């Protein structure tokens, strides 16, 4: 801080000590005459890590476009400057599995999943948005069957570069940044190999961010290894709590909070986001901040529910929420561009005397200038880490003194937000009267939990659509015959937690069907052995469902096939807990003519098992009805069991899946209420009975 500011602060402190009121008045200089700070790299959101945009894809077109506008459209809502996406790896990566472009070494496909679509939509709205891609898991073959994706660095680099090339050639999307392996070990040889192969294949403009973990290891390796230092362009740290390290600064690299936030998106979450957007630079000199996640578009209560900039979890109703982080992002994104520069610390960047922080940025031609101020009082452990002091923020007066290139600015546009706590309404992104400056000096009264933007930029705007349709529960009956999907598309609403589902052509009157395609244990991301369970699990519906009926037709073939398939109800777990998922699981092993019912996916708590008549190498309809503590199952309309399962979970998702990795086909999936289900099962029984009688009638007399 400049001497004048310090002495003014001192005077201000004195006057408040003399009981002039609760306000502390401090003057802060904004001055470029001794140079500028770091380049600003943007604010972004992360789709993936994993399956966080799953439910967004099949929103009604109108609402889907509105949501995309709130996220990406410049001068409308969050106006994001970076979109980071997962490179699907067929492995559970937090809220689901995202499909790989190469399930197998002999396979290559750029129609899977929804990240391509999302990137295209983002670019449509903002051609300047930066794209950043990163893998969480890898298909098993990439790690040569092990969990280590660096066994053969060239194979992994080739796998990643094919994805980057697919983005380019199939969708015209240019990646700006690529990462290594999300929050898992990096390997220096691999990073250098990736750099070299990117350059060789014409992707020298794709810059490397490493290592999407914590500071220490990558920083010390970069300091010790000049060839690693030249391969890495940006150092990306996760959840830095606004802190970087002296060594990180010593590398001379741009430092990023390449994943941050992960907080429930109410007022407290908004406060967290507003604070880190400023303090990641004011404290840690980080020049980009990326929210995990972009949009909370996964079923409640999969892990970290609503930890997105906004929420869209009801494609069937079209209902969505524009949450506080959207508008708190706008305070920075609508008044800056990637490539602007921060002012220097003490000359436009710093902490406020009364708590809170301020940053200022200037355009390359110095024509535009923006100050963002936040006074967040609420503490959240993910946003701030010790040893920072507690944030006791007090109302205060901020005197803004513009100097250098800014000295002649006469007024600044003002945008204002205040987070409402204790029953107060939040005020989000409101345009206020411009701040008048005399001799470069203006003054603002700052309350608590507020964000202000003071800017010469005039294009800011608060976008607004009519309220979306009202919220509704997942509709019943629900059915899907998979015929309406494009080939390779992941069926809507079915949310793979392990394994991967995609629409394929059946080459029969059935039209399209949904195929489980993962053949081999992936190089998984979850810390636990989640994916080594080697079963695929796809959940759907409403977690509060208790009494419910589900049926599906399934085919277990011969080539690269699984050994069995299941339907399930009251499934309690997804995400990295899929391994230990509890519920009621009805497995059928067609070739073995055998069934198992179990309280868990792992089949360690079996309820019953036995022989079942089923088609071998053909379709079987598998039905499950759960009411109270009673479970009933049918295969091809014939009763298999009707028993008590007193230890059953009380509620949960419906699910389908396979007993091992390996191909299985699904068709004519249907969920309905227990009362409908009871009727369907009874009619099936009657039909089976009538058929048996009919057969008997024409049999020759036995006696
Ligand atoms: C990186 O991977 C290579 C190839 O598998 C291996 O030889 C090397 O030991 C690994 N290096 C580190 C630091 O783990
Ligand atoms: C913030 O809250 C966390 C718990 O959520 C606590 O451990 C930490 O000490 C608090 N930090 C401050 C600065 O108050
Ligand atoms: C899953 O398969 C892998 C090999 O592909 C094996 O190493 C692992 O033990 C299996 N896990 C279980 C639980 O069977
Ligand atoms: C399930 O019920 C709880 C408690 O009533 C509610 O908070 C939650 O939102 C419900 N979940 C869904 C998916 O409707
Ligand atoms: C089955 O696996 C083999 C390799 O083991 C592969 O060559 C073949 O293409 C696969 N077939 C299908 C239908 O997945």
XYZ file of C-alpha atoms and ligand atoms in Angstrom:
773
model
C 0.000 0.000 0.000
C 1.212 3.495 -0.729
C 2.322 5.759 2.042
C -0.626 8.123 1.610
C -3.073 5.271 1.840
C -1.396 3.927 4.945
C -1.461 7.292 6.631
C -5.066 7.857 5.605
C -5.905 4.446 6.993
C -4.177 5.480 10.167
C -6.223 8.682 10.332
C -9.351 6.691 9.632
C -8.533 4.233 12.382
C -7.916 7.132 14.729
C -11.201 8.784 13.896
C -13.108 5.571 14.440
C -11.311 5.208 17.758
C -12.616 8.683 18.537
C -16.120 7.248 18.175
C -17.210 9.041 15.005
C -19.348 6.018 14.153
C -19.102 2.411 13.039
C -17.545 3.293 9.684
C -13.871 3.026 9.069
C -12.851 5.156 6.126
C -9.756 4.115 4.222
C -8.335 5.364 0.967
C -7.118 2.868 -1.588
C -4.990 3.883 -4.547
C -5.575 2.534 -8.041
C -2.450 3.336 -9.930
C -0.608 1.793 -12.883
C 2.367 4.175 -12.844
C 4.773 1.663 -11.354
C 3.563 -1.180 -13.580
C 0.911 -3.847 -13.638
C 0.346 -7.215 -11.996
C -0.331 -10.571 -13.602
C -2.428 -11.328 -16.642
C -6.026 -12.290 -15.929
C -6.906 -15.730 -17.340
C -10.613 -15.896 -16.567
C -13.410 -17.373 -14.515
C -14.914 -20.662 -15.543
C -17.011 -23.680 -14.765
C -16.294 -27.381 -14.922
C -18.622 -29.870 -16.535
C -17.632 -33.317 -15.479
C -15.659 -34.978 -12.858
C -18.165 -36.421 -13.391
C -21.476 -36.504 -15.140
C -22.442 -33.199 -13.525
C -24.286 -32.016 -16.676
C -26.100 -35.337 -17.156
C -29.665 -34.071 -16.705
C -29.168 -30.802 -18.600
C -28.943 -32.494 -21.978
C -32.595 -33.481 -22.325
C -34.208 -30.359 -20.948
C -36.936 -28.947 -23.181
C -35.161 -26.876 -25.807
C -36.514 -23.511 -24.597
C -35.396 -23.941 -21.002
C -32.146 -25.542 -22.084
C -31.278 -22.510 -24.171
C -32.179 -20.214 -21.295
C -29.897 -22.140 -18.949
C -27.045 -22.044 -21.463
C -27.547 -18.281 -21.811
C -27.346 -17.791 -18.036
C -24.049 -19.661 -18.082
C -22.327 -18.544 -21.254
C -23.974 -15.662 -23.071
C -21.834 -12.524 -22.726
C -23.457 -9.693 -20.767
C -26.361 -11.848 -19.731
C -25.507 -13.957 -16.668
C -22.330 -15.658 -15.495
C -20.784 -14.913 -18.914
C -18.135 -17.533 -18.254
C -14.704 -17.120 -19.786
C -13.477 -20.724 -19.429
C -15.292 -24.023 -19.933
C -13.464 -26.995 -18.515
C -14.759 -30.458 -19.393
C -14.006 -34.034 -18.510
C -12.459 -36.304 -21.096
C -14.789 -39.224 -20.369
C -12.916 -42.305 -19.194
C -15.635 -44.930 -18.596
C -14.978 -44.639 -14.867
C -16.964 -43.192 -11.998
C -15.687 -39.657 -11.488
C -17.856 -38.251 -8.624
C -21.501 -38.139 -9.793
C -21.371 -40.675 -12.566
C -19.406 -42.159 -15.403
C -18.686 -40.261 -18.603
C -18.227 -42.251 -21.780
C -14.779 -42.573 -23.325
C -14.165 -41.857 -27.003
C -12.203 -45.113 -27.015
C -13.858 -47.752 -24.839
C -11.369 -50.157 -26.373
C -8.126 -49.834 -28.260
C -9.944 -50.858 -31.452
C -12.697 -48.291 -31.038
C -12.876 -44.544 -31.725
C -16.105 -42.536 -31.537
C -16.845 -38.813 -31.115
C -20.622 -39.012 -30.709
C -20.711 -40.183 -27.113
C -21.636 -38.275 -24.010
C -22.649 -34.618 -23.843
C -19.437 -32.621 -23.417
C -19.090 -32.130 -27.188
C -22.588 -30.703 -27.332
C -21.948 -28.477 -24.320
C -18.721 -27.057 -25.768
C -20.440 -26.337 -29.085
C -23.273 -24.515 -27.276
C -20.815 -22.498 -25.179
C -18.798 -21.468 -28.244
C -21.987 -20.556 -30.106
C -22.745 -18.045 -27.378
C -19.211 -16.873 -26.730
C -16.658 -17.643 -29.461
C -13.939 -16.335 -27.127
C -14.594 -18.811 -24.346
C -11.480 -20.836 -23.529
C -11.738 -24.633 -23.557
C -9.850 -26.831 -21.118
C -10.020 -30.639 -21.015
C -8.900 -33.106 -18.374
C -9.288 -36.853 -17.744
C -10.485 -38.366 -14.445
C -10.355 -42.062 -15.300
C -9.120 -43.970 -18.316
C -10.414 -47.105 -20.034
C -8.581 -50.175 -18.791
C -6.586 -50.673 -21.976
C -4.927 -47.237 -21.620
C -3.268 -48.411 -18.409
C -2.434 -51.773 -19.985
C -4.951 -53.325 -17.573
C -3.506 -51.578 -14.506
C -4.645 -48.477 -12.698
C -1.499 -46.622 -13.791
C -2.164 -44.620 -16.961
C 1.567 -43.891 -17.394
C 2.690 -47.445 -18.158
C 3.291 -46.451 -21.758
C 3.247 -42.629 -21.849
C 2.921 -42.569 -25.653
C -0.274 -44.646 -25.517
C -1.918 -42.287 -23.024
C -0.746 -39.171 -24.860
C -2.066 -40.617 -28.093
C -5.417 -41.372 -26.425
C -5.679 -37.760 -25.160
C -4.543 -36.175 -28.421
C -7.081 -38.212 -30.388
C -9.777 -36.623 -28.216
C -8.342 -33.155 -28.882
C -8.189 -33.961 -32.579
C -11.770 -35.304 -32.535
C -12.927 -32.038 -30.982
C -11.224 -30.179 -33.819
C -12.135 -32.294 -36.804
C -15.658 -33.365 -35.818
C -16.852 -30.215 -34.036
C -14.418 -27.466 -35.043
C -13.533 -26.970 -31.373
C -10.025 -25.800 -30.536
C -8.777 -26.832 -27.108
C -6.835 -24.098 -25.355
C -5.680 -26.156 -22.376
C -5.205 -29.804 -21.479
C -4.574 -31.290 -18.041
C -2.899 -34.468 -16.818
C -4.958 -36.673 -14.410
C -7.426 -35.058 -12.077
C -6.220 -35.057 -8.449
C -4.121 -38.159 -9.032
C -0.384 -38.621 -9.482
C 1.233 -37.041 -12.485
C 4.300 -38.396 -14.187
C 6.935 -36.010 -15.541
C 7.848 -38.290 -18.412
C 4.216 -38.385 -19.444
C 3.881 -34.572 -19.277
C 6.932 -34.121 -21.509
C 5.709 -36.844 -23.869
C 2.315 -35.173 -24.120
C 3.960 -31.813 -24.917
C 6.171 -33.359 -27.557
C 3.374 -35.303 -29.233
C 1.004 -32.291 -29.155
C 3.670 -30.285 -30.964
C 4.334 -33.061 -33.469
C 0.648 -33.392 -34.321
C -0.013 -29.727 -34.920
C -1.408 -28.867 -31.506
C 1.366 -26.614 -30.253
C -1.267 -24.031 -29.298
C -2.815 -26.416 -26.802
C -1.131 -25.436 -23.527
C -0.583 -27.784 -20.591
C -2.003 -27.185 -17.117
C -0.412 -29.326 -14.403
C -1.240 -31.047 -12.284
C -4.807 -30.371 -11.072
C -3.851 -31.363 -7.533
C -2.023 -29.482 -4.786
C 0.925 -27.110 -5.119
C 3.929 -28.810 -3.510
C 5.013 -31.721 -5.720
C 4.449 -30.217 -9.127
C 6.005 -26.944 -7.967
C 9.170 -28.554 -6.635
C 9.468 -30.778 -9.698
C 9.105 -27.752 -11.981
C 11.762 -25.871 -9.997
C 14.116 -28.863 -10.174
C 13.568 -29.891 -13.793
C 13.916 -27.273 -16.541
C 12.527 -29.596 -19.209
C 9.400 -30.158 -17.114
C 9.228 -26.413 -16.537
C 9.203 -25.822 -20.264
C 6.489 -28.444 -20.835
C 4.104 -26.932 -18.266
C 2.463 -23.582 -19.014
C 0.110 -23.153 -16.071
C 0.135 -24.595 -12.573
C -3.363 -25.608 -11.552
C -4.128 -26.145 -7.874
C -7.413 -27.453 -6.451
C -9.178 -25.824 -3.512
C -6.189 -23.650 -2.611
C -8.241 -21.791 -0.008
C -6.971 -18.588 -1.713
C -3.358 -19.474 -0.829
C -0.445 -20.188 -3.102
C 3.142 -20.724 -1.997
C 6.376 -18.788 -2.341
C 7.788 -21.631 -4.399
C 4.763 -21.605 -6.685
C 5.373 -17.903 -7.298
C 9.067 -18.592 -7.839
C 8.286 -20.795 -10.871
C 7.180 -17.660 -12.725
C 4.215 -19.631 -14.085
C 0.659 -18.400 -14.141
C -1.068 -19.962 -11.131
C -4.659 -21.140 -11.292
C -7.320 -22.372 -8.919
C -8.109 -24.889 -11.624
C -10.880 -26.372 -9.475
C -12.487 -24.511 -6.604
C -15.764 -23.712 -4.850
C -17.624 -27.061 -4.443
C -20.147 -25.503 -2.118
C -23.941 -25.716 -1.896
C -25.126 -22.859 -4.089
C -27.244 -20.883 -1.629
C -26.204 -17.594 0.000
C -23.301 -19.161 1.893
C -22.099 -20.764 -1.329
C -22.463 -17.496 -3.196
C -20.402 -15.797 -0.500
C -17.714 -18.426 -0.853
C -17.596 -17.927 -4.610
C -17.502 -14.117 -4.457
C -14.705 -14.219 -1.918
C -12.469 -16.633 -3.806
C -12.975 -14.827 -7.105
C -11.245 -11.837 -5.542
C -8.966 -13.409 -2.971
C -7.533 -16.078 -5.224
C -5.691 -13.151 -6.759
C -5.599 -10.677 -3.863
C -4.078 -13.303 -1.562
C -2.702 -16.110 -3.737
C -2.020 -14.308 -7.035
C -4.011 -16.917 -8.922
C -5.255 -15.639 -12.247
C -8.037 -18.111 -13.075
C -10.717 -19.701 -10.905
C -12.855 -22.594 -12.099
C -15.965 -23.731 -10.304
C -16.674 -27.357 -9.598
C -19.077 -27.549 -10.929
C -20.517 -25.624 -13.851
C -24.102 -26.662 -13.276
C -25.601 -29.033 -10.735
C -27.449 -31.297 -13.138
C -27.321 -34.653 -11.356
C -29.855 -36.422 -9.172
C -30.377 -35.464 -5.582
C -28.693 -36.834 -3.459
C -25.741 -37.975 -5.535
C -22.548 -36.609 -3.921
C -22.143 -32.828 -3.550
C -25.683 -32.068 -4.593
C -26.110 -28.498 -5.865
C -22.406 -27.624 -5.805
C -22.771 -25.813 -9.122
C -23.092 -22.215 -10.271
C -26.769 -22.999 -10.897
C -29.124 -25.965 -10.645
C -31.057 -27.915 -13.297
C -32.248 -31.330 -12.125
C -35.716 -31.658 -13.654
C -35.597 -32.216 -17.407
C -39.134 -33.636 -17.170
C -40.577 -30.353 -15.812
C -38.120 -27.827 -17.247
C -37.735 -26.269 -13.821
C -34.308 -24.827 -12.958
C -32.746 -22.371 -10.504
C -30.501 -19.431 -11.294
C -28.489 -19.392 -8.097
C -26.390 -16.637 -6.499
C -23.020 -17.698 -7.992
C -24.317 -16.817 -11.478
C -24.671 -13.142 -10.544
C -21.571 -13.033 -8.391
C -19.582 -14.318 -11.374
C -21.090 -11.563 -13.520
C -19.511 -8.923 -11.262
C -16.133 -9.901 -12.726
C -16.852 -11.596 -16.049
C -19.108 -8.918 -17.540
C -16.499 -6.218 -16.933
C -13.227 -7.935 -17.863
C -11.758 -10.027 -20.657
C -9.175 -12.780 -20.592
C -5.886 -11.013 -21.347
C -6.554 -7.965 -19.192
C -4.084 -7.328 -16.423
C -4.497 -6.971 -12.711
C -3.065 -3.878 -11.089
C -0.217 -4.328 -8.655
C -0.761 -5.273 -5.050
C -1.060 -2.116 -2.976
C -1.873 -0.103 -6.098
C -5.284 -1.582 -6.872
C -5.274 -5.051 -5.324
C -5.410 -5.956 -1.659
C -7.378 -6.616 1.496
C -9.775 -4.067 2.946
C -9.102 -2.582 6.333
C -12.544 -3.534 7.561
C -12.436 -7.042 6.078
C -13.015 -8.141 2.510
C -10.896 -7.566 -0.548
C -10.567 -5.618 -3.768
C -8.976 -6.240 -7.149
C -8.682 -4.008 -10.188
C -8.070 -4.932 -13.795
C -7.274 -2.959 -16.899
C -7.691 -3.705 -20.610
C -4.528 -3.930 -22.769
C -5.261 -0.522 -24.364
C -5.905 0.895 -20.872
C -9.236 2.271 -22.072
C -11.255 0.086 -19.755
C -10.838 -0.309 -16.065
C -12.748 -2.388 -13.501
C -12.640 -2.664 -9.704
C -14.354 -5.530 -7.883
C -14.845 -5.342 -4.115
C -16.206 -8.065 -1.815
C -16.996 -7.988 1.891
C -17.973 -11.582 2.608
C -18.316 -12.391 6.268
C -19.325 -16.040 6.194
C -16.685 -18.669 6.631
C -16.629 -21.859 4.645
C -13.813 -24.313 5.059
C -13.519 -25.112 1.365
C -13.152 -21.465 0.419
C -10.685 -20.352 3.032
C -8.021 -22.347 4.750
C -5.995 -21.526 7.812
C -3.749 -19.711 8.636
C -5.827 -16.815 7.313
C -7.411 -14.814 10.096
C -11.110 -15.077 10.802
C -13.173 -12.798 8.640
C -14.746 -10.338 10.947
C -16.021 -7.900 8.397
C -17.407 -4.554 9.489
C -19.245 -1.850 7.581
C -16.669 0.535 6.206
C -16.092 3.439 3.853
C -13.875 2.858 0.877
C -12.291 5.927 -0.640
C -11.210 5.189 -4.169
C -8.292 7.253 -5.412
C -7.560 6.850 -9.119
C -4.063 7.726 -10.289
C -1.817 7.191 -13.301
C -3.755 6.309 -16.470
C -7.003 6.388 -14.502
C -6.586 9.822 -12.907
C -8.923 11.550 -15.357
C -11.847 9.149 -15.094
C -14.899 11.185 -14.081
C -17.345 8.456 -13.194
C -17.562 4.694 -12.774
C -20.605 2.507 -13.415
C -21.658 0.662 -10.294
C -23.078 -2.867 -9.990
C -24.131 -4.152 -6.619
C -25.073 -7.409 -4.873
C -25.844 -8.210 -1.276
C -26.326 -11.709 0.053
C -29.328 -11.936 2.340
C -28.902 -13.855 5.570
C -31.263 -14.268 8.525
C -34.416 -13.928 6.448
C -33.164 -10.962 4.393
C -33.696 -11.131 0.610
C -30.569 -11.222 -1.501
C -30.067 -8.411 -3.966
C -28.309 -9.711 -7.037
C -26.433 -7.751 -9.668
C -28.247 -4.464 -9.520
C -27.137 -1.402 -11.447
C -26.767 1.607 -9.168
C -26.093 5.260 -9.850
C -22.641 5.882 -11.206
C -19.911 6.829 -8.751
C -18.782 10.399 -9.383
C -15.089 11.112 -9.024
C -13.484 14.431 -8.184
C -9.789 14.650 -8.906
C -9.903 10.871 -9.281
C -11.423 10.472 -5.816
C -14.736 8.847 -4.973
C -16.207 7.191 -1.948
C -18.402 4.145 -1.318
C -20.064 2.817 1.823
C -19.580 -0.919 2.045
C -21.857 -3.113 4.120
C -21.331 -6.779 4.945
C -21.696 -9.629 2.424
C -21.696 -7.263 -0.511
C -20.040 -7.190 -3.911
C -19.458 -4.019 -5.874
C -18.151 -3.528 -9.360
C -16.897 -0.047 -10.254
C -16.142 0.087 -13.942
C -15.772 2.133 -17.088
C -17.351 -0.777 -19.022
C -20.883 0.089 -20.111
C -22.053 -3.204 -21.616
C -23.012 -5.000 -18.388
C -26.579 -6.275 -18.273
C -28.703 -8.492 -16.093
C -30.300 -11.074 -18.356
C -33.675 -12.349 -17.362
C -36.109 -14.958 -18.664
C -39.600 -15.606 -17.396
C -39.747 -17.979 -14.452
C -39.285 -21.584 -15.602
C -42.161 -24.089 -15.267
C -42.908 -25.242 -11.715
C -41.016 -28.096 -10.130
C -42.431 -31.637 -10.474
C -41.371 -35.060 -9.257
C -39.956 -37.616 -11.646
C -43.005 -38.689 -13.667
C -44.534 -42.174 -13.495
C -45.126 -44.315 -15.408
C -41.798 -43.834 -17.157
C -40.625 -45.868 -20.111
C -37.859 -45.843 -22.669
C -37.476 -48.097 -25.722
C -34.312 -46.211 -26.776
C -35.549 -45.817 -30.361
C -35.435 -42.020 -30.356
C -31.725 -41.635 -29.669
C -28.968 -40.998 -32.132
C -26.549 -43.915 -32.384
C -23.953 -43.746 -29.552
C -26.005 -41.272 -27.530
C -26.296 -41.986 -23.802
C -29.942 -42.636 -22.873
C -31.552 -39.713 -21.051
C -32.239 -39.844 -17.317
C -30.366 -43.134 -16.931
C -27.263 -42.099 -15.008
C -24.383 -44.594 -15.265
C -22.380 -44.795 -12.029
C -20.065 -47.517 -13.253
C -19.973 -48.839 -16.791
C -21.350 -46.910 -19.753
C -24.611 -47.071 -21.705
C -25.143 -46.063 -25.295
C -27.775 -46.436 -27.983
C -26.869 -48.983 -30.654
C -28.831 -50.407 -33.540
C -30.169 -53.906 -32.824
C -30.369 -54.905 -36.503
C -33.823 -56.249 -35.758
C -37.418 -55.116 -35.431
C -36.486 -53.839 -31.981
C -34.858 -50.756 -33.482
C -32.385 -49.209 -31.091
C -31.389 -50.631 -27.753
C -29.149 -49.510 -24.897
C -25.843 -51.331 -24.603
C -23.505 -51.539 -21.624
C -20.180 -51.155 -23.379
C -17.357 -51.259 -20.830
C -15.455 -54.532 -21.138
C -12.633 -54.096 -18.678
C -11.938 -52.522 -15.277
C -11.012 -48.899 -15.978
C -7.954 -47.110 -14.597
C -10.393 -45.772 -12.059
C -10.507 -42.397 -10.361
C -12.244 -43.114 -7.058
C -9.760 -43.581 -4.234
C -11.502 -46.659 -2.968
C -11.649 -49.778 -5.048
C -15.016 -48.559 -6.367
C -14.559 -49.576 -9.886
C -12.819 -52.834 -9.150
C -16.234 -54.166 -8.224
C -16.396 -54.830 -11.966
C -20.157 -54.433 -12.106
C -21.977 -51.769 -14.031
C -24.632 -49.756 -12.213
C -26.979 -47.175 -13.745
C -29.409 -45.302 -11.515
C -32.540 -43.371 -12.396
C -35.524 -41.647 -10.850
C -36.423 -40.298 -7.462
C -34.364 -41.227 -4.443
C -37.493 -41.027 -2.266
C -39.199 -43.852 -4.124
C -40.111 -46.622 -1.756
C -42.830 -48.883 -3.243
C -42.055 -49.189 -6.935
C -42.154 -51.496 -9.948
C -39.454 -51.776 -12.614
C -39.040 -54.008 -15.639
C -36.537 -54.258 -18.453
C -35.754 -56.622 -21.283
C -32.143 -57.711 -21.327
C -29.961 -59.738 -23.615
C -26.692 -61.333 -22.607
C -24.914 -62.403 -25.759
C -21.835 -64.517 -26.300
C -19.132 -62.153 -27.557
C -17.343 -60.172 -24.803
C -20.504 -60.520 -22.725
C -21.195 -60.082 -19.039
C -22.462 -63.147 -17.182
C -25.610 -61.591 -15.729
C -27.870 -58.554 -15.574
C -29.960 -57.010 -12.834
C -32.785 -54.644 -12.055
C -32.845 -52.954 -8.677
C -34.921 -50.675 -6.481
C -34.327 -48.594 -3.353
C -30.699 -48.115 -4.381
C -29.095 -45.862 -1.839
C -25.689 -45.090 -3.320
C -23.984 -43.651 -6.348
C -20.747 -41.799 -6.941
C -17.654 -43.361 -5.437
C -19.952 -45.219 -3.033
C -21.341 -47.284 -5.894
C -19.076 -50.125 -4.838
C -21.006 -50.533 -1.611
C -24.435 -49.693 -3.035
C -27.318 -50.999 -0.938
C -30.827 -51.694 -2.186
C -32.696 -54.669 -3.631
C -30.820 -56.200 -6.536
C -32.400 -58.941 -8.669
C -29.702 -60.618 -10.754
C -30.441 -63.054 -13.566
C -27.732 -65.232 -15.118
C -29.392 -66.497 -18.301
C -26.770 -69.045 -19.358
C -26.667 -70.522 -15.861
C -30.481 -70.435 -15.542
C -29.926 -68.924 -12.128
C -31.003 -65.892 -10.121
C -29.805 -64.096 -6.981
C -31.536 -61.426 -4.904
C -29.272 -59.398 -2.724
C -29.343 -56.409 -0.367
C -26.191 -55.096 -2.023
C -24.673 -54.676 -5.457
C -21.608 -56.663 -4.437
C -23.929 -59.632 -3.695
C -22.398 -60.153 -0.258
C -25.809 -60.082 1.465
C -27.946 -62.488 -0.477
C -31.629 -62.860 0.303
C -32.424 -65.737 -1.989
C -31.134 -67.558 -5.036
C -32.088 -70.500 -7.186
C -32.922 -71.876 -10.565
C -34.869 -69.793 -13.024
C -36.128 -70.599 -16.472
C -34.704 -68.005 -18.861
C -33.794 -67.682 -22.513
C -30.153 -68.323 -23.362
C -28.725 -65.870 -25.914
C -32.085 -64.187 -26.262
C -34.105 -61.477 -24.584
C -35.483 -61.945 -21.074
C -37.930 -59.621 -19.415
C -36.968 -59.093 -15.783
C -39.478 -57.510 -13.391
C -39.192 -56.404 -9.791
C -41.916 -55.133 -7.466
C -41.052 -53.740 -4.052
C -43.847 -52.952 -1.566
C -43.261 -52.488 2.155
C -40.947 -55.334 3.064
C -42.226 -57.619 0.298
C -40.345 -58.210 -2.928
C -41.678 -60.001 -5.971
C -39.778 -60.940 -9.084
C -40.661 -62.344 -12.467
C -38.697 -63.500 -15.452
C -40.608 -63.465 -18.730
C -43.845 -62.979 -16.812
C -43.398 -66.028 -14.621
C -43.077 -65.628 -10.881
C -39.611 -66.320 -9.516
C -40.030 -65.164 -5.919
C -42.487 -63.436 -3.615
C -40.767 -63.092 -0.279
C -40.068 -60.853 2.676
C -36.895 -58.783 2.797
C -37.145 -57.158 6.224
C -33.660 -55.636 6.175
C -34.294 -53.824 2.918
C -33.473 -50.120 2.555
C -36.478 -47.809 2.888
C -36.130 -45.889 -0.379
C -33.756 -45.117 -3.202
C -33.201 -45.005 -6.957
C -34.240 -47.620 -9.458
C -31.266 -49.186 -11.253
C -30.211 -51.578 -13.966
C -26.803 -53.052 -14.562
C -24.549 -55.976 -15.205
C -22.888 -58.491 -12.908
C -19.467 -58.030 -14.475
C -18.085 -55.635 -17.072
C -18.919 -56.973 -20.515
C -21.600 -56.343 -23.094
C -25.294 -56.512 -22.257
C -28.244 -55.045 -24.137
C -31.336 -53.454 -22.611
C -34.674 -52.571 -24.160
C -38.197 -51.562 -23.140
C -37.271 -50.195 -19.761
C -40.257 -49.237 -17.608
C -40.865 -47.905 -14.114
C -44.290 -47.451 -12.595
C -46.116 -47.254 -9.291
C -46.434 -50.303 -7.065
C -50.184 -50.535 -7.700
C -49.662 -50.548 -11.475
C -46.863 -53.034 -10.953
C -49.087 -55.340 -8.944
C -51.640 -55.317 -11.761
C -48.976 -55.948 -14.413
C -47.523 -58.861 -12.485
C -50.978 -60.371 -11.886
C -51.835 -60.087 -15.569
C -48.505 -61.695 -16.441
C -49.291 -64.579 -14.067
C -52.770 -65.029 -15.537
C -51.353 -65.032 -19.019
C -48.690 -67.571 -18.080
C -51.346 -69.691 -16.357
C -53.738 -69.516 -19.301
C -50.924 -70.454 -21.632
C -50.019 -73.431 -19.444
C -53.675 -74.572 -19.326
C -53.995 -74.117 -23.060
C -50.950 -76.254 -23.631
C -52.271 -78.894 -21.256
C -55.619 -78.996 -23.061
C -54.062 -80.145 -26.295
C -51.760 -82.652 -24.734
C -52.629 -86.305 -25.410
C -54.569 -88.114 -22.703
C -52.169 -89.683 -20.235
C -54.542 -92.231 -18.812
C 6.718 -42.305 -15.205
O 6.308 -43.338 -16.053
C 7.408 -44.005 -16.658
C 6.844 -44.934 -17.691
O 5.921 -45.837 -17.112
C 8.208 -44.708 -15.585
O 9.324 -45.353 -16.171
C 8.692 -43.684 -14.579
O 9.322 -44.335 -13.494
C 7.551 -42.843 -14.057
N 8.129 -41.745 -13.327
C 7.700 -41.363 -12.169
C 8.381 -40.221 -11.547
O 6.775 -41.930 -11.606
C -13.867 -21.753 9.098
O -14.693 -22.873 9.378
C -13.981 -24.066 9.543
C -14.993 -25.160 9.728
O -15.915 -25.146 8.671
C -13.031 -23.944 10.716
O -12.282 -25.138 10.813
C -12.086 -22.785 10.468
O -11.272 -22.572 11.578
C -12.877 -21.507 10.188
N -11.923 -20.488 9.763
C -12.023 -19.246 10.112
C -10.981 -18.385 9.544
O -12.880 -18.837 10.878
C -11.967 -56.638 -11.107
O -11.186 -57.034 -12.216
C -9.806 -56.776 -12.069
C -9.109 -57.219 -13.331
O -9.719 -56.682 -14.446
C -9.249 -57.526 -10.880
O -7.908 -57.154 -10.698
C -10.051 -57.179 -9.648
O -9.637 -57.974 -8.562
C -11.526 -57.414 -9.885
N -12.262 -56.992 -8.707
C -13.169 -57.741 -8.105
C -13.804 -57.157 -6.873
O -13.472 -58.834 -8.502
C -36.951 -36.498 -0.702
O -37.560 -36.140 0.507
C -36.845 -35.187 1.261
C -37.534 -35.025 2.579
O -38.903 -34.768 2.376
C -36.733 -33.902 0.474
O -35.969 -32.959 1.178
C -36.041 -34.185 -0.848
O -35.993 -33.034 -1.631
C -36.770 -35.286 -1.585
N -35.975 -35.645 -2.760
C -36.461 -35.638 -3.961
C -35.539 -36.075 -5.037
O -37.610 -35.304 -4.231
C -14.524 -58.536 -28.435
O -13.200 -58.441 -27.963
C -12.191 -58.627 -28.964
C -10.850 -58.516 -28.293
O -10.787 -59.323 -27.166
C -12.330 -57.621 -30.071
O -11.396 -57.863 -31.062
C -13.724 -57.656 -30.632
O -13.877 -56.614 -31.553
C -14.741 -57.509 -29.542
N -16.072 -57.602 -30.061
C -17.049 -56.829 -29.611
C -18.386 -56.989 -30.264
O -16.906 -56.066 -28.683
